[in-house]
mmCIF file of N, CA and C and ligand atoms in Angstrom:
data_model
loop_
_atom_site.group_PDB
_atom_site.id
_atom_site.type_symbol
_atom_site.label_atom_id
_atom_site.label_comp_id
_atom_site.label_asym_id
_atom_site.label_seq_id
_atom_site.Cartn_x
_atom_site.Cartn_y
_atom_site.Cartn_z
ATOM 1 N N MET A 7 -27.623 9.461 27.107
ATOM 2 C CA MET A 7 -28.368 8.216 26.901
ATOM 3 C C MET A 7 -27.602 7.304 25.965
ATOM 4 N N SER A 8 -27.620 6.037 26.296
ATOM 5 C CA SER A 8 -26.878 5.077 25.474
ATOM 6 C C SER A 8 -27.634 4.780 24.178
ATOM 7 N N ASN A 9 -26.925 4.682 23.110
ATOM 8 C CA ASN A 9 -27.552 4.434 21.816
ATOM 9 C C ASN A 9 -26.774 3.370 21.050
ATOM 10 N N LEU A 10 -26.566 2.249 21.731
ATOM 11 C CA LEU A 10 -25.776 1.174 21.158
ATOM 12 C C LEU A 10 -26.500 0.583 19.947
ATOM 13 N N GLU A 11 -25.803 0.549 18.824
ATOM 14 C CA GLU A 11 -26.396 0.011 17.586
ATOM 15 C C GLU A 11 -25.485 -1.038 16.968
ATOM 16 N N GLN A 12 -26.105 -1.808 16.072
ATOM 17 C CA GLN A 12 -25.331 -2.739 15.256
ATOM 18 C C GLN A 12 -25.543 -2.380 13.792
ATOM 19 N N THR A 13 -24.499 -2.562 13.007
ATOM 20 C CA THR A 13 -24.613 -2.298 11.577
ATOM 21 C C THR A 13 -23.875 -3.378 10.811
ATOM 22 N N LEU A 14 -24.235 -3.534 9.545
ATOM 23 C CA LEU A 14 -23.553 -4.536 8.727
ATOM 24 C C LEU A 14 -22.471 -3.868 7.886
ATOM 25 N N SER A 15 -21.297 -4.443 7.933
ATOM 26 C CA SER A 15 -20.186 -3.982 7.105
ATOM 27 C C SER A 15 -19.715 -5.131 6.234
ATOM 28 N N ILE A 16 -19.395 -4.823 4.998
ATOM 29 C CA ILE A 16 -18.804 -5.824 4.101
ATOM 30 C C ILE A 16 -17.480 -5.281 3.575
ATOM 31 N N ILE A 17 -16.435 -6.098 3.687
ATOM 32 C CA ILE A 17 -15.186 -5.796 2.994
ATOM 33 C C ILE A 17 -15.303 -6.458 1.625
ATOM 34 N N LYS A 18 -15.331 -5.634 0.586
ATOM 35 C CA LYS A 18 -15.695 -6.077 -0.763
ATOM 36 C C LYS A 18 -14.530 -6.805 -1.453
ATOM 37 N N PRO A 19 -14.831 -7.466 -2.576
ATOM 38 C CA PRO A 19 -13.800 -8.293 -3.230
ATOM 39 C C PRO A 19 -12.491 -7.556 -3.554
ATOM 40 N N ASP A 20 -12.567 -6.299 -3.951
ATOM 41 C CA ASP A 20 -11.314 -5.603 -4.308
ATOM 42 C C ASP A 20 -10.371 -5.512 -3.128
ATOM 43 N N ALA A 21 -10.922 -5.350 -1.918
ATOM 44 C CA ALA A 21 -10.081 -5.203 -0.724
ATOM 45 C C ALA A 21 -9.602 -6.561 -0.206
ATOM 46 N N VAL A 22 -10.485 -7.564 -0.248
ATOM 47 C CA VAL A 22 -10.072 -8.902 0.200
ATOM 48 C C VAL A 22 -8.971 -9.429 -0.724
ATOM 49 N N GLU A 23 -9.155 -9.178 -2.018
ATOM 50 C CA GLU A 23 -8.166 -9.621 -3.018
ATOM 51 C C GLU A 23 -6.781 -9.013 -2.764
ATOM 52 N N ARG A 24 -6.762 -7.801 -2.246
ATOM 53 C CA ARG A 24 -5.478 -7.139 -1.940
ATOM 54 C C ARG A 24 -5.025 -7.410 -0.496
ATOM 55 N N ASN A 25 -5.678 -8.377 0.154
ATOM 56 C CA ASN A 25 -5.322 -8.751 1.529
ATOM 57 C C ASN A 25 -5.420 -7.595 2.514
ATOM 58 N N LEU A 26 -6.434 -6.744 2.303
ATOM 59 C CA LEU A 26 -6.612 -5.591 3.193
ATOM 60 C C LEU A 26 -7.597 -5.872 4.318
ATOM 61 N N ASP A 27 -8.139 -7.088 4.383
ATOM 62 C CA ASP A 27 -9.211 -7.316 5.371
ATOM 63 C C ASP A 27 -8.722 -7.165 6.812
ATOM 64 N N ALA A 28 -7.532 -7.680 7.125
ATOM 65 C CA ALA A 28 -7.030 -7.555 8.507
ATOM 66 C C ALA A 28 -6.844 -6.077 8.866
ATOM 67 N N GLU A 29 -6.292 -5.319 7.920
ATOM 68 C CA GLU A 29 -6.045 -3.893 8.158
ATOM 69 C C GLU A 29 -7.357 -3.123 8.341
ATOM 70 N N ILE A 30 -8.345 -3.440 7.547
ATOM 71 C CA ILE A 30 -9.634 -2.742 7.655
ATOM 72 C C ILE A 30 -10.342 -3.120 8.963
ATOM 73 N N LYS A 31 -10.228 -4.372 9.369
ATOM 74 C CA LYS A 31 -10.810 -4.768 10.656
ATOM 75 C C LYS A 31 -10.130 -4.029 11.811
ATOM 76 N N GLU A 32 -8.804 -3.873 11.748
ATOM 77 C CA GLU A 32 -8.069 -3.101 12.770
ATOM 78 C C GLU A 32 -8.560 -1.662 12.810
ATOM 79 N N PHE A 33 -8.791 -1.101 11.622
ATOM 80 C CA PHE A 33 -9.292 0.270 11.530
ATOM 81 C C PHE A 33 -10.594 0.406 12.320
ATOM 82 N N PHE A 34 -11.523 -0.525 12.102
ATOM 83 C CA PHE A 34 -12.797 -0.464 12.836
ATOM 84 C C PHE A 34 -12.577 -0.615 14.346
ATOM 85 N N LYS A 35 -11.731 -1.565 14.728
ATOM 86 C CA LYS A 35 -11.488 -1.789 16.165
ATOM 87 C C LYS A 35 -10.859 -0.545 16.796
ATOM 88 N N ASN A 36 -9.926 0.070 16.088
ATOM 89 C CA ASN A 36 -9.279 1.282 16.612
ATOM 90 C C ASN A 36 -10.251 2.442 16.761
ATOM 91 N N LYS A 37 -11.330 2.426 15.998
ATOM 92 C CA LYS A 37 -12.351 3.476 16.113
ATOM 93 C C LYS A 37 -13.417 3.106 17.139
ATOM 94 N N GLY A 38 -13.204 2.013 17.850
ATOM 95 C CA GLY A 38 -14.109 1.681 18.959
ATOM 96 C C GLY A 38 -15.229 0.723 18.617
ATOM 97 N N PHE A 39 -15.199 0.137 17.428
ATOM 98 C CA PHE A 39 -16.220 -0.856 17.080
ATOM 99 C C PHE A 39 -15.854 -2.217 17.650
ATOM 100 N N LEU A 40 -16.872 -2.924 18.114
ATOM 101 C CA LEU A 40 -16.729 -4.349 18.423
ATOM 102 C C LEU A 40 -17.170 -5.130 17.197
ATOM 103 N N ILE A 41 -16.387 -6.117 16.799
ATOM 104 C CA ILE A 41 -16.801 -6.996 15.700
ATOM 105 C C ILE A 41 -17.505 -8.191 16.347
ATOM 106 N N LEU A 42 -18.838 -8.143 16.345
ATOM 107 C CA LEU A 42 -19.618 -9.170 17.057
ATOM 108 C C LEU A 42 -19.642 -10.484 16.307
ATOM 109 N N LYS A 43 -19.721 -10.387 14.984
ATOM 110 C CA LYS A 43 -19.750 -11.586 14.139
ATOM 111 C C LYS A 43 -18.971 -11.262 12.878
ATOM 112 N N GLU A 44 -18.346 -12.275 12.318
ATOM 113 C CA GLU A 44 -17.693 -12.066 11.029
ATOM 114 C C GLU A 44 -17.539 -13.394 10.321
ATOM 115 N N LYS A 45 -17.580 -13.352 9.009
ATOM 116 C CA LYS A 45 -17.287 -14.555 8.231
ATOM 117 C C LYS A 45 -16.779 -14.149 6.855
ATOM 118 N N LYS A 46 -15.862 -14.955 6.346
ATOM 119 C CA LYS A 46 -15.377 -14.752 4.977
ATOM 120 C C LYS A 46 -16.111 -15.756 4.098
ATOM 121 N N ILE A 47 -16.826 -15.232 3.112
ATOM 122 C CA ILE A 47 -17.647 -16.083 2.254
ATOM 123 C C ILE A 47 -17.541 -15.600 0.815
ATOM 124 N N GLN A 48 -18.026 -16.421 -0.102
ATOM 125 C CA GLN A 48 -18.285 -15.928 -1.453
ATOM 126 C C GLN A 48 -19.744 -16.199 -1.767
ATOM 127 N N ILE A 49 -20.457 -15.184 -2.219
ATOM 128 C CA ILE A 49 -21.870 -15.354 -2.538
ATOM 129 C C ILE A 49 -22.027 -15.524 -4.046
ATOM 130 N N ASP A 50 -23.169 -16.111 -4.451
ATOM 131 C CA ASP A 50 -23.389 -16.223 -5.899
ATOM 132 C C ASP A 50 -24.208 -15.023 -6.379
ATOM 133 N N LYS A 51 -24.358 -14.940 -7.686
ATOM 134 C CA LYS A 51 -24.979 -13.733 -8.234
ATOM 135 C C LYS A 51 -26.409 -13.544 -7.755
ATOM 136 N N SER A 52 -27.160 -14.628 -7.617
ATOM 137 C CA SER A 52 -28.561 -14.470 -7.192
ATOM 138 C C SER A 52 -28.641 -13.939 -5.756
ATOM 139 N N GLU A 53 -27.691 -14.313 -4.918
ATOM 140 C CA GLU A 53 -27.666 -13.751 -3.555
ATOM 141 C C GLU A 53 -27.296 -12.267 -3.587
ATOM 142 N N ALA A 54 -26.343 -11.916 -4.450
ATOM 143 C CA ALA A 54 -25.970 -10.497 -4.590
ATOM 144 C C ALA A 54 -27.163 -9.686 -5.078
ATOM 145 N N GLU A 55 -27.937 -10.256 -6.004
ATOM 146 C CA GLU A 55 -29.129 -9.563 -6.515
ATOM 147 C C GLU A 55 -30.151 -9.331 -5.410
ATOM 148 N N LYS A 56 -30.292 -10.318 -4.523
ATOM 149 C CA LYS A 56 -31.216 -10.148 -3.401
ATOM 150 C C LYS A 56 -30.708 -9.067 -2.445
ATOM 151 N N PHE A 57 -29.408 -9.138 -2.149
ATOM 152 C CA PHE A 57 -28.834 -8.187 -1.198
ATOM 153 C C PHE A 57 -28.980 -6.744 -1.701
ATOM 154 N N TYR A 58 -28.746 -6.541 -2.999
ATOM 155 C CA TYR A 58 -28.774 -5.192 -3.569
ATOM 156 C C TYR A 58 -30.096 -4.876 -4.273
ATOM 157 N N LYS A 59 -31.164 -5.585 -3.888
ATOM 158 C CA LYS A 59 -32.465 -5.421 -4.564
ATOM 159 C C LYS A 59 -32.917 -3.961 -4.629
ATOM 160 N N VAL A 60 -32.578 -3.199 -3.594
ATOM 161 C CA VAL A 60 -32.963 -1.780 -3.549
ATOM 162 C C VAL A 60 -32.434 -1.024 -4.783
ATOM 163 N N HIS A 61 -31.379 -1.552 -5.409
ATOM 164 C CA HIS A 61 -30.772 -0.881 -6.567
ATOM 165 C C HIS A 61 -31.180 -1.508 -7.897
ATOM 166 N N GLU A 62 -32.226 -2.353 -7.892
ATOM 167 C CA GLU A 62 -32.475 -3.157 -9.105
ATOM 168 C C GLU A 62 -32.829 -2.341 -10.349
ATOM 169 N N THR A 63 -33.299 -1.109 -10.158
ATOM 170 C CA THR A 63 -33.627 -0.296 -11.336
ATOM 171 C C THR A 63 -32.452 0.567 -11.807
ATOM 172 N N LYS A 64 -31.349 0.523 -11.072
ATOM 173 C CA LYS A 64 -30.217 1.398 -11.408
ATOM 174 C C LYS A 64 -29.406 0.819 -12.566
ATOM 175 N N PRO A 65 -28.817 1.670 -13.359
ATOM 176 C CA PRO A 65 -28.021 1.187 -14.510
ATOM 177 C C PRO A 65 -26.818 0.341 -14.084
ATOM 178 N N PHE A 66 -26.334 0.550 -12.872
ATOM 179 C CA PHE A 66 -25.135 -0.175 -12.431
ATOM 180 C C PHE A 66 -25.461 -1.499 -11.727
ATOM 181 N N TYR A 67 -26.753 -1.840 -11.635
ATOM 182 C CA TYR A 67 -27.169 -3.010 -10.828
ATOM 183 C C TYR A 67 -26.509 -4.316 -11.275
ATOM 184 N N ASN A 68 -26.542 -4.586 -12.570
ATOM 185 C CA ASN A 68 -26.000 -5.863 -13.048
ATOM 186 C C ASN A 68 -24.497 -5.965 -12.770
ATOM 187 N N ASP A 69 -23.759 -4.912 -13.095
ATOM 188 C CA ASP A 69 -22.301 -4.914 -12.833
ATOM 189 C C ASP A 69 -22.024 -5.038 -11.339
ATOM 190 N N LEU A 70 -22.831 -4.354 -10.543
ATOM 191 C CA LEU A 70 -22.655 -4.380 -9.088
ATOM 192 C C LEU A 70 -22.821 -5.805 -8.541
ATOM 193 N N CYS A 71 -23.834 -6.499 -9.036
ATOM 194 C CA CYS A 71 -24.086 -7.867 -8.552
ATOM 195 C C CYS A 71 -23.028 -8.838 -9.057
ATOM 196 N N ASN A 72 -22.594 -8.652 -10.288
ATOM 197 C CA ASN A 72 -21.461 -9.464 -10.782
ATOM 198 C C ASN A 72 -20.235 -9.231 -9.910
ATOM 199 N N TYR A 73 -19.998 -7.980 -9.602
ATOM 200 C CA TYR A 73 -18.812 -7.617 -8.817
ATOM 201 C C TYR A 73 -18.850 -8.202 -7.399
ATOM 202 N N LEU A 74 -19.974 -8.024 -6.699
ATOM 203 C CA LEU A 74 -20.030 -8.478 -5.296
ATOM 204 C C LEU A 74 -19.894 -10.000 -5.202
ATOM 205 N N SER A 75 -20.265 -10.686 -6.283
ATOM 206 C CA SER A 75 -20.173 -12.155 -6.281
ATOM 207 C C SER A 75 -18.888 -12.656 -6.953
ATOM 208 N N SER A 76 -17.976 -11.738 -7.277
ATOM 209 C CA SER A 76 -16.797 -12.120 -8.076
ATOM 210 C C SER A 76 -15.668 -12.739 -7.256
ATOM 211 N N GLY A 77 -15.724 -12.628 -5.944
ATOM 212 C CA GLY A 77 -14.637 -13.160 -5.121
ATOM 213 C C GLY A 77 -15.031 -13.117 -3.663
ATOM 214 N N PRO A 78 -14.144 -13.607 -2.793
ATOM 215 C CA PRO A 78 -14.462 -13.621 -1.360
ATOM 216 C C PRO A 78 -14.710 -12.216 -0.794
ATOM 217 N N ILE A 79 -15.623 -12.171 0.171
ATOM 218 C CA ILE A 79 -15.925 -10.945 0.913
ATOM 219 C C ILE A 79 -15.865 -11.286 2.405
ATOM 220 N N VAL A 80 -15.678 -10.256 3.228
ATOM 221 C CA VAL A 80 -15.759 -10.453 4.679
ATOM 222 C C VAL A 80 -16.970 -9.662 5.166
ATOM 223 N N VAL A 81 -17.916 -10.385 5.777
ATOM 224 C CA VAL A 81 -19.155 -9.779 6.254
ATOM 225 C C VAL A 81 -19.071 -9.696 7.777
ATOM 226 N N MET A 82 -19.390 -8.517 8.323
ATOM 227 C CA MET A 82 -19.226 -8.314 9.774
ATOM 228 C C MET A 82 -20.431 -7.593 10.370
ATOM 229 N N VAL A 83 -20.752 -7.956 11.607
ATOM 230 C CA VAL A 83 -21.682 -7.163 12.408
ATOM 231 C C VAL A 83 -20.830 -6.303 13.330
ATOM 232 N N LEU A 84 -20.953 -4.989 13.173
ATOM 233 C CA LEU A 84 -20.186 -4.045 13.986
ATOM 234 C C LEU A 84 -21.096 -3.412 15.030
ATOM 235 N N GLN A 85 -20.591 -3.280 16.236
ATOM 236 C CA GLN A 85 -21.383 -2.659 17.309
ATOM 237 C C GLN A 85 -20.640 -1.480 17.923
ATOM 238 N N LYS A 86 -21.383 -0.429 18.148
ATOM 239 C CA LYS A 86 -20.825 0.795 18.752
ATOM 240 C C LYS A 86 -21.992 1.753 19.010
ATOM 241 N N GLU A 87 -21.765 2.761 19.823
ATOM 242 C CA GLU A 87 -22.738 3.846 19.926
ATOM 243 C C GLU A 87 -22.927 4.447 18.525
ATOM 244 N N ASN A 88 -24.158 4.630 18.100
ATOM 245 C CA ASN A 88 -24.458 5.241 16.796
ATOM 246 C C ASN A 88 -23.708 4.576 15.638
ATOM 247 N N ALA A 89 -23.639 3.249 15.684
ATOM 248 C CA ALA A 89 -22.799 2.504 14.735
ATOM 249 C C ALA A 89 -23.132 2.788 13.267
ATOM 250 N N VAL A 90 -24.422 2.928 12.956
ATOM 251 C CA VAL A 90 -24.801 3.095 11.547
ATOM 252 C C VAL A 90 -24.180 4.365 10.975
ATOM 253 N N LYS A 91 -24.402 5.461 11.679
ATOM 254 C CA LYS A 91 -23.930 6.761 11.205
ATOM 255 C C LYS A 91 -22.398 6.856 11.257
ATOM 256 N N VAL A 92 -21.830 6.391 12.352
ATOM 257 C CA VAL A 92 -20.369 6.493 12.502
ATOM 258 C C VAL A 92 -19.675 5.657 11.416
ATOM 259 N N ASN A 93 -20.217 4.468 11.136
ATOM 260 C CA ASN A 93 -19.622 3.641 10.079
ATOM 261 C C ASN A 93 -19.695 4.343 8.734
ATOM 262 N N ARG A 94 -20.842 4.933 8.417
ATOM 263 C CA ARG A 94 -20.983 5.641 7.134
ATOM 264 C C ARG A 94 -19.958 6.772 7.044
ATOM 265 N N GLU A 95 -19.733 7.471 8.160
ATOM 266 C CA GLU A 95 -18.752 8.566 8.149
ATOM 267 C C GLU A 95 -17.347 8.036 7.917
ATOM 268 N N LEU A 96 -17.029 6.920 8.580
ATOM 269 C CA LEU A 96 -15.671 6.367 8.442
ATOM 270 C C LEU A 96 -15.439 5.761 7.070
ATOM 271 N N MET A 97 -16.513 5.274 6.419
ATOM 272 C CA MET A 97 -16.378 4.713 5.072
ATOM 273 C C MET A 97 -16.002 5.794 4.068
ATOM 274 N N GLY A 98 -16.635 6.942 4.158
ATOM 275 C CA GLY A 98 -16.435 8.006 3.185
ATOM 276 C C GLY A 98 -17.408 7.892 2.022
ATOM 277 N N ALA A 99 -17.336 8.860 1.116
ATOM 278 C CA ALA A 99 -18.280 8.944 -0.005
ATOM 279 C C ALA A 99 -18.187 7.710 -0.903
ATOM 280 N N THR A 100 -19.309 7.409 -1.574
ATOM 281 C CA THR A 100 -19.387 6.233 -2.462
ATOM 282 C C THR A 100 -18.253 6.240 -3.488
ATOM 283 N N ASN A 101 -18.002 7.410 -4.080
ATOM 284 C CA ASN A 101 -16.884 7.533 -5.023
ATOM 285 C C ASN A 101 -15.614 7.921 -4.259
ATOM 286 N N PRO A 102 -14.620 7.041 -4.243
ATOM 287 C CA PRO A 102 -13.384 7.338 -3.483
ATOM 288 C C PRO A 102 -12.767 8.691 -3.834
ATOM 289 N N LYS A 103 -13.019 9.153 -5.047
ATOM 290 C CA LYS A 103 -12.490 10.468 -5.458
ATOM 291 C C LYS A 103 -13.083 11.597 -4.621
ATOM 292 N N ASP A 104 -14.303 11.383 -4.133
ATOM 293 C CA ASP A 104 -14.981 12.407 -3.332
ATOM 294 C C ASP A 104 -14.829 12.183 -1.836
ATOM 295 N N ALA A 105 -14.196 11.068 -1.454
ATOM 296 C CA ALA A 105 -14.118 10.719 -0.035
ATOM 297 C C ALA A 105 -13.077 11.580 0.682
ATOM 298 N N GLU A 106 -13.390 11.892 1.950
ATOM 299 C CA GLU A 106 -12.481 12.734 2.725
ATOM 300 C C GLU A 106 -11.272 11.958 3.238
ATOM 301 N N GLU A 107 -10.188 12.703 3.480
ATOM 302 C CA GLU A 107 -8.986 12.140 4.118
ATOM 303 C C GLU A 107 -9.376 11.399 5.395
ATOM 304 N N GLY A 108 -8.728 10.285 5.621
ATOM 305 C CA GLY A 108 -8.980 9.558 6.864
ATOM 306 C C GLY A 108 -10.096 8.536 6.748
ATOM 307 N N THR A 109 -10.799 8.516 5.606
ATOM 308 C CA THR A 109 -11.862 7.523 5.424
ATOM 309 C C THR A 109 -11.308 6.277 4.722
ATOM 310 N N ILE A 110 -12.061 5.187 4.881
ATOM 311 C CA ILE A 110 -11.623 3.908 4.294
ATOM 312 C C ILE A 110 -11.593 3.999 2.769
ATOM 313 N N ARG A 111 -12.634 4.587 2.204
ATOM 314 C CA ARG A 111 -12.689 4.636 0.740
ATOM 315 C C ARG A 111 -11.622 5.557 0.157
ATOM 316 N N LYS A 112 -11.287 6.618 0.874
ATOM 317 C CA LYS A 112 -10.196 7.492 0.411
ATOM 318 C C LYS A 112 -8.882 6.714 0.394
ATOM 319 N N LYS A 113 -8.660 5.950 1.459
ATOM 320 C CA LYS A 113 -7.383 5.255 1.606
ATOM 321 C C LYS A 113 -7.268 4.030 0.689
ATOM 322 N N TYR A 114 -8.362 3.268 0.580
ATOM 323 C CA TYR A 114 -8.261 1.963 -0.097
ATOM 324 C C TYR A 114 -9.068 1.856 -1.385
ATOM 325 N N GLY A 115 -10.084 2.691 -1.561
ATOM 326 C CA GLY A 115 -10.978 2.548 -2.706
ATOM 327 C C GLY A 115 -10.254 2.780 -4.019
ATOM 328 N N ILE A 116 -10.661 2.032 -5.032
ATOM 329 C CA ILE A 116 -10.018 2.116 -6.343
ATOM 330 C C ILE A 116 -10.868 2.964 -7.285
ATOM 331 N N SER A 117 -12.177 2.797 -7.200
ATOM 332 C CA SER A 117 -13.097 3.459 -8.131
ATOM 333 C C SER A 117 -14.493 3.412 -7.519
ATOM 334 N N ILE A 118 -15.469 4.029 -8.180
ATOM 335 C CA ILE A 118 -16.825 4.085 -7.604
ATOM 336 C C ILE A 118 -17.412 2.692 -7.426
ATOM 337 N N ASP A 119 -17.046 1.755 -8.270
ATOM 338 C CA ASP A 119 -17.575 0.394 -8.099
ATOM 339 C C ASP A 119 -16.695 -0.420 -7.146
ATOM 340 N N LYS A 120 -15.385 -0.277 -7.291
ATOM 341 C CA LYS A 120 -14.461 -1.002 -6.402
ATOM 342 C C LYS A 120 -14.072 -0.101 -5.235
ATOM 343 N N ASN A 121 -15.044 0.118 -4.347
ATOM 344 C CA ASN A 121 -14.827 1.094 -3.275
ATOM 345 C C ASN A 121 -14.636 0.435 -1.903
ATOM 346 N N SER A 122 -14.239 -0.830 -1.927
ATOM 347 C CA SER A 122 -13.656 -1.541 -0.761
ATOM 348 C C SER A 122 -14.598 -1.941 0.371
ATOM 349 N N VAL A 123 -15.629 -1.142 0.642
ATOM 350 C CA VAL A 123 -16.522 -1.484 1.759
ATOM 351 C C VAL A 123 -17.982 -1.153 1.449
ATOM 352 N N HIS A 124 -18.852 -1.921 2.082
ATOM 353 C CA HIS A 124 -20.285 -1.618 2.148
ATOM 354 C C HIS A 124 -20.630 -1.321 3.595
ATOM 355 N N GLY A 125 -21.582 -0.436 3.829
ATOM 356 C CA GLY A 125 -22.107 -0.226 5.177
ATOM 357 C C GLY A 125 -23.583 0.104 5.114
ATOM 358 N N SER A 126 -24.360 -0.451 6.037
ATOM 359 C CA SER A 126 -25.797 -0.168 6.086
ATOM 360 C C SER A 126 -26.026 1.335 6.189
ATOM 361 N N ASP A 127 -27.115 1.808 5.544
ATOM 362 C CA ASP A 127 -27.348 3.254 5.518
ATOM 363 C C ASP A 127 -28.460 3.719 6.452
ATOM 364 N N SER A 128 -29.092 2.781 7.179
ATOM 365 C CA SER A 128 -30.115 3.171 8.159
ATOM 366 C C SER A 128 -30.235 2.036 9.176
ATOM 367 N N ILE A 129 -30.871 2.343 10.284
ATOM 368 C CA ILE A 129 -31.024 1.312 11.324
ATOM 369 C C ILE A 129 -31.898 0.165 10.810
ATOM 370 N N ASP A 130 -32.970 0.503 10.079
ATOM 371 C CA ASP A 130 -33.842 -0.553 9.530
ATOM 372 C C ASP A 130 -33.087 -1.433 8.539
ATOM 373 N N ASN A 131 -32.327 -0.799 7.644
ATOM 374 C CA ASN A 131 -31.563 -1.600 6.673
ATOM 375 C C ASN A 131 -30.481 -2.425 7.369
ATOM 376 N N ALA A 132 -29.909 -1.879 8.430
ATOM 377 C CA ALA A 132 -28.898 -2.641 9.178
ATOM 378 C C ALA A 132 -29.513 -3.932 9.705
ATOM 379 N N LYS A 133 -30.715 -3.836 10.259
ATOM 380 C CA LYS A 133 -31.378 -5.040 10.786
ATOM 381 C C LYS A 133 -31.623 -6.051 9.673
ATOM 382 N N MET A 134 -32.126 -5.572 8.538
ATOM 383 C CA MET A 134 -32.408 -6.480 7.415
ATOM 384 C C MET A 134 -31.128 -7.112 6.881
ATOM 385 N N GLU A 135 -30.075 -6.295 6.771
ATOM 386 C CA GLU A 135 -28.823 -6.804 6.199
ATOM 387 C C GLU A 135 -28.121 -7.777 7.151
ATOM 388 N N ILE A 136 -28.216 -7.523 8.453
ATOM 389 C CA ILE A 136 -27.639 -8.462 9.431
ATOM 390 C C ILE A 136 -28.384 -9.793 9.349
ATOM 391 N N ASP A 137 -29.711 -9.715 9.266
ATOM 392 C CA ASP A 137 -30.511 -10.941 9.104
ATOM 393 C C ASP A 137 -30.157 -11.682 7.825
ATOM 394 N N PHE A 138 -29.949 -10.917 6.768
ATOM 395 C CA PHE A 138 -29.648 -11.519 5.460
ATOM 396 C C PHE A 138 -28.431 -12.440 5.559
ATOM 397 N N PHE A 139 -27.400 -11.995 6.265
ATOM 398 C CA PHE A 139 -26.163 -12.778 6.313
ATOM 399 C C PHE A 139 -26.024 -13.664 7.541
ATOM 400 N N PHE A 140 -26.718 -13.327 8.623
ATOM 401 C CA PHE A 140 -26.445 -14.042 9.869
ATOM 402 C C PHE A 140 -27.651 -14.729 10.499
ATOM 403 N N LYS A 141 -28.796 -14.697 9.823
ATOM 404 C CA LYS A 141 -29.948 -15.391 10.386
ATOM 405 C C LYS A 141 -29.711 -16.899 10.249
ATOM 406 N N ASP A 142 -29.897 -17.632 11.335
ATOM 407 C CA ASP A 142 -29.670 -19.072 11.192
ATOM 408 C C ASP A 142 -30.768 -19.894 11.849
HETATM 409 N N1 LIG B 29 -22.154 1.922 -7.479
HETATM 410 C C1 LIG B 29 -21.630 1.890 -8.749
HETATM 411 N N2 LIG B 29 -21.872 2.968 -9.581
HETATM 412 C C2 LIG B 29 -22.606 4.042 -9.188
HETATM 413 C C3 LIG B 29 -23.128 4.062 -7.886
HETATM 414 C C4 LIG B 29 -22.879 2.978 -7.040
HETATM 415 O O1 LIG B 29 -20.967 0.955 -9.144
HETATM 416 O O2 LIG B 29 -22.782 4.976 -9.971
HETATM 417 C C5 LIG B 29 -21.915 0.774 -6.586
HETATM 418 C C6 LIG B 29 -20.874 1.070 -5.508
HETATM 419 O O3 LIG B 29 -20.097 -0.105 -5.314
HETATM 420 C C7 LIG B 29 -21.726 1.353 -4.292
HETATM 421 C C8 LIG B 29 -22.907 0.400 -4.513
HETATM 422 O O4 LIG B 29 -23.115 0.429 -5.926
HETATM 423 O O5 LIG B 29 -21.008 1.086 -3.099
HETATM 424 C C9 LIG B 29 -24.180 0.770 -3.814
HETATM 425 O O6 LIG B 29 -24.505 2.105 -4.138
HETATM 426 P P1 LIG B 29 -24.968 3.132 -3.020
HETATM 427 O O7 LIG B 29 -25.495 4.338 -3.703
HETATM 428 O O8 LIG B 29 -25.866 2.422 -2.051
HETATM 429 O O9 LIG B 29 -23.591 3.536 -2.307
HETATM 430 P P2 LIG B 29 -23.015 3.217 -0.854
HETATM 431 O O10 LIG B 29 -24.195 3.120 0.081
HETATM 432 O O11 LIG B 29 -22.256 1.916 -0.958
HETATM 433 O O12 LIG B 29 -22.114 4.368 -0.536
HETATM 434 MG MG1 LIG B 30 -25.926 2.009 -0.052
#
């Protein structure tokens, strides 16, 4: 049975700053993802706070929102069979130190905060996050 899904991926400021966005997009395409939509933008802190609202009680929330709004990001809608889960697997663990070989965070991540990519963690969140950036 077909299970075509869409998920939201963000190439974070640390990776865009190092000009890794083209390489990371190739990585997704080589793994069979279609990039349905994409845009390079910079968001302000209040938008970052809205996007990461789920983390508002966490000790890292303020730094996280400062960071996501600190420079350009590339926001993409990725489509593939089981896109949400497959993207999470390809991203690797939140802390690049714990990420497996062959994952994006293992290859490009600098630290737990500068970990190069965001990916939706559930189908419901994927829908909300896609709407957040691409509803017009
Ligand atoms: N983060 C952080 N410190 C932590 C945990 C998370 O700076 O101790 C940042 C990190 O950039 C991570 C983001 O907050 O990607 C969101 O955290 P989450 O637990 O949702 O990780 P993810 O879903 O991105 O793997
Ligand atoms: Mg998350």
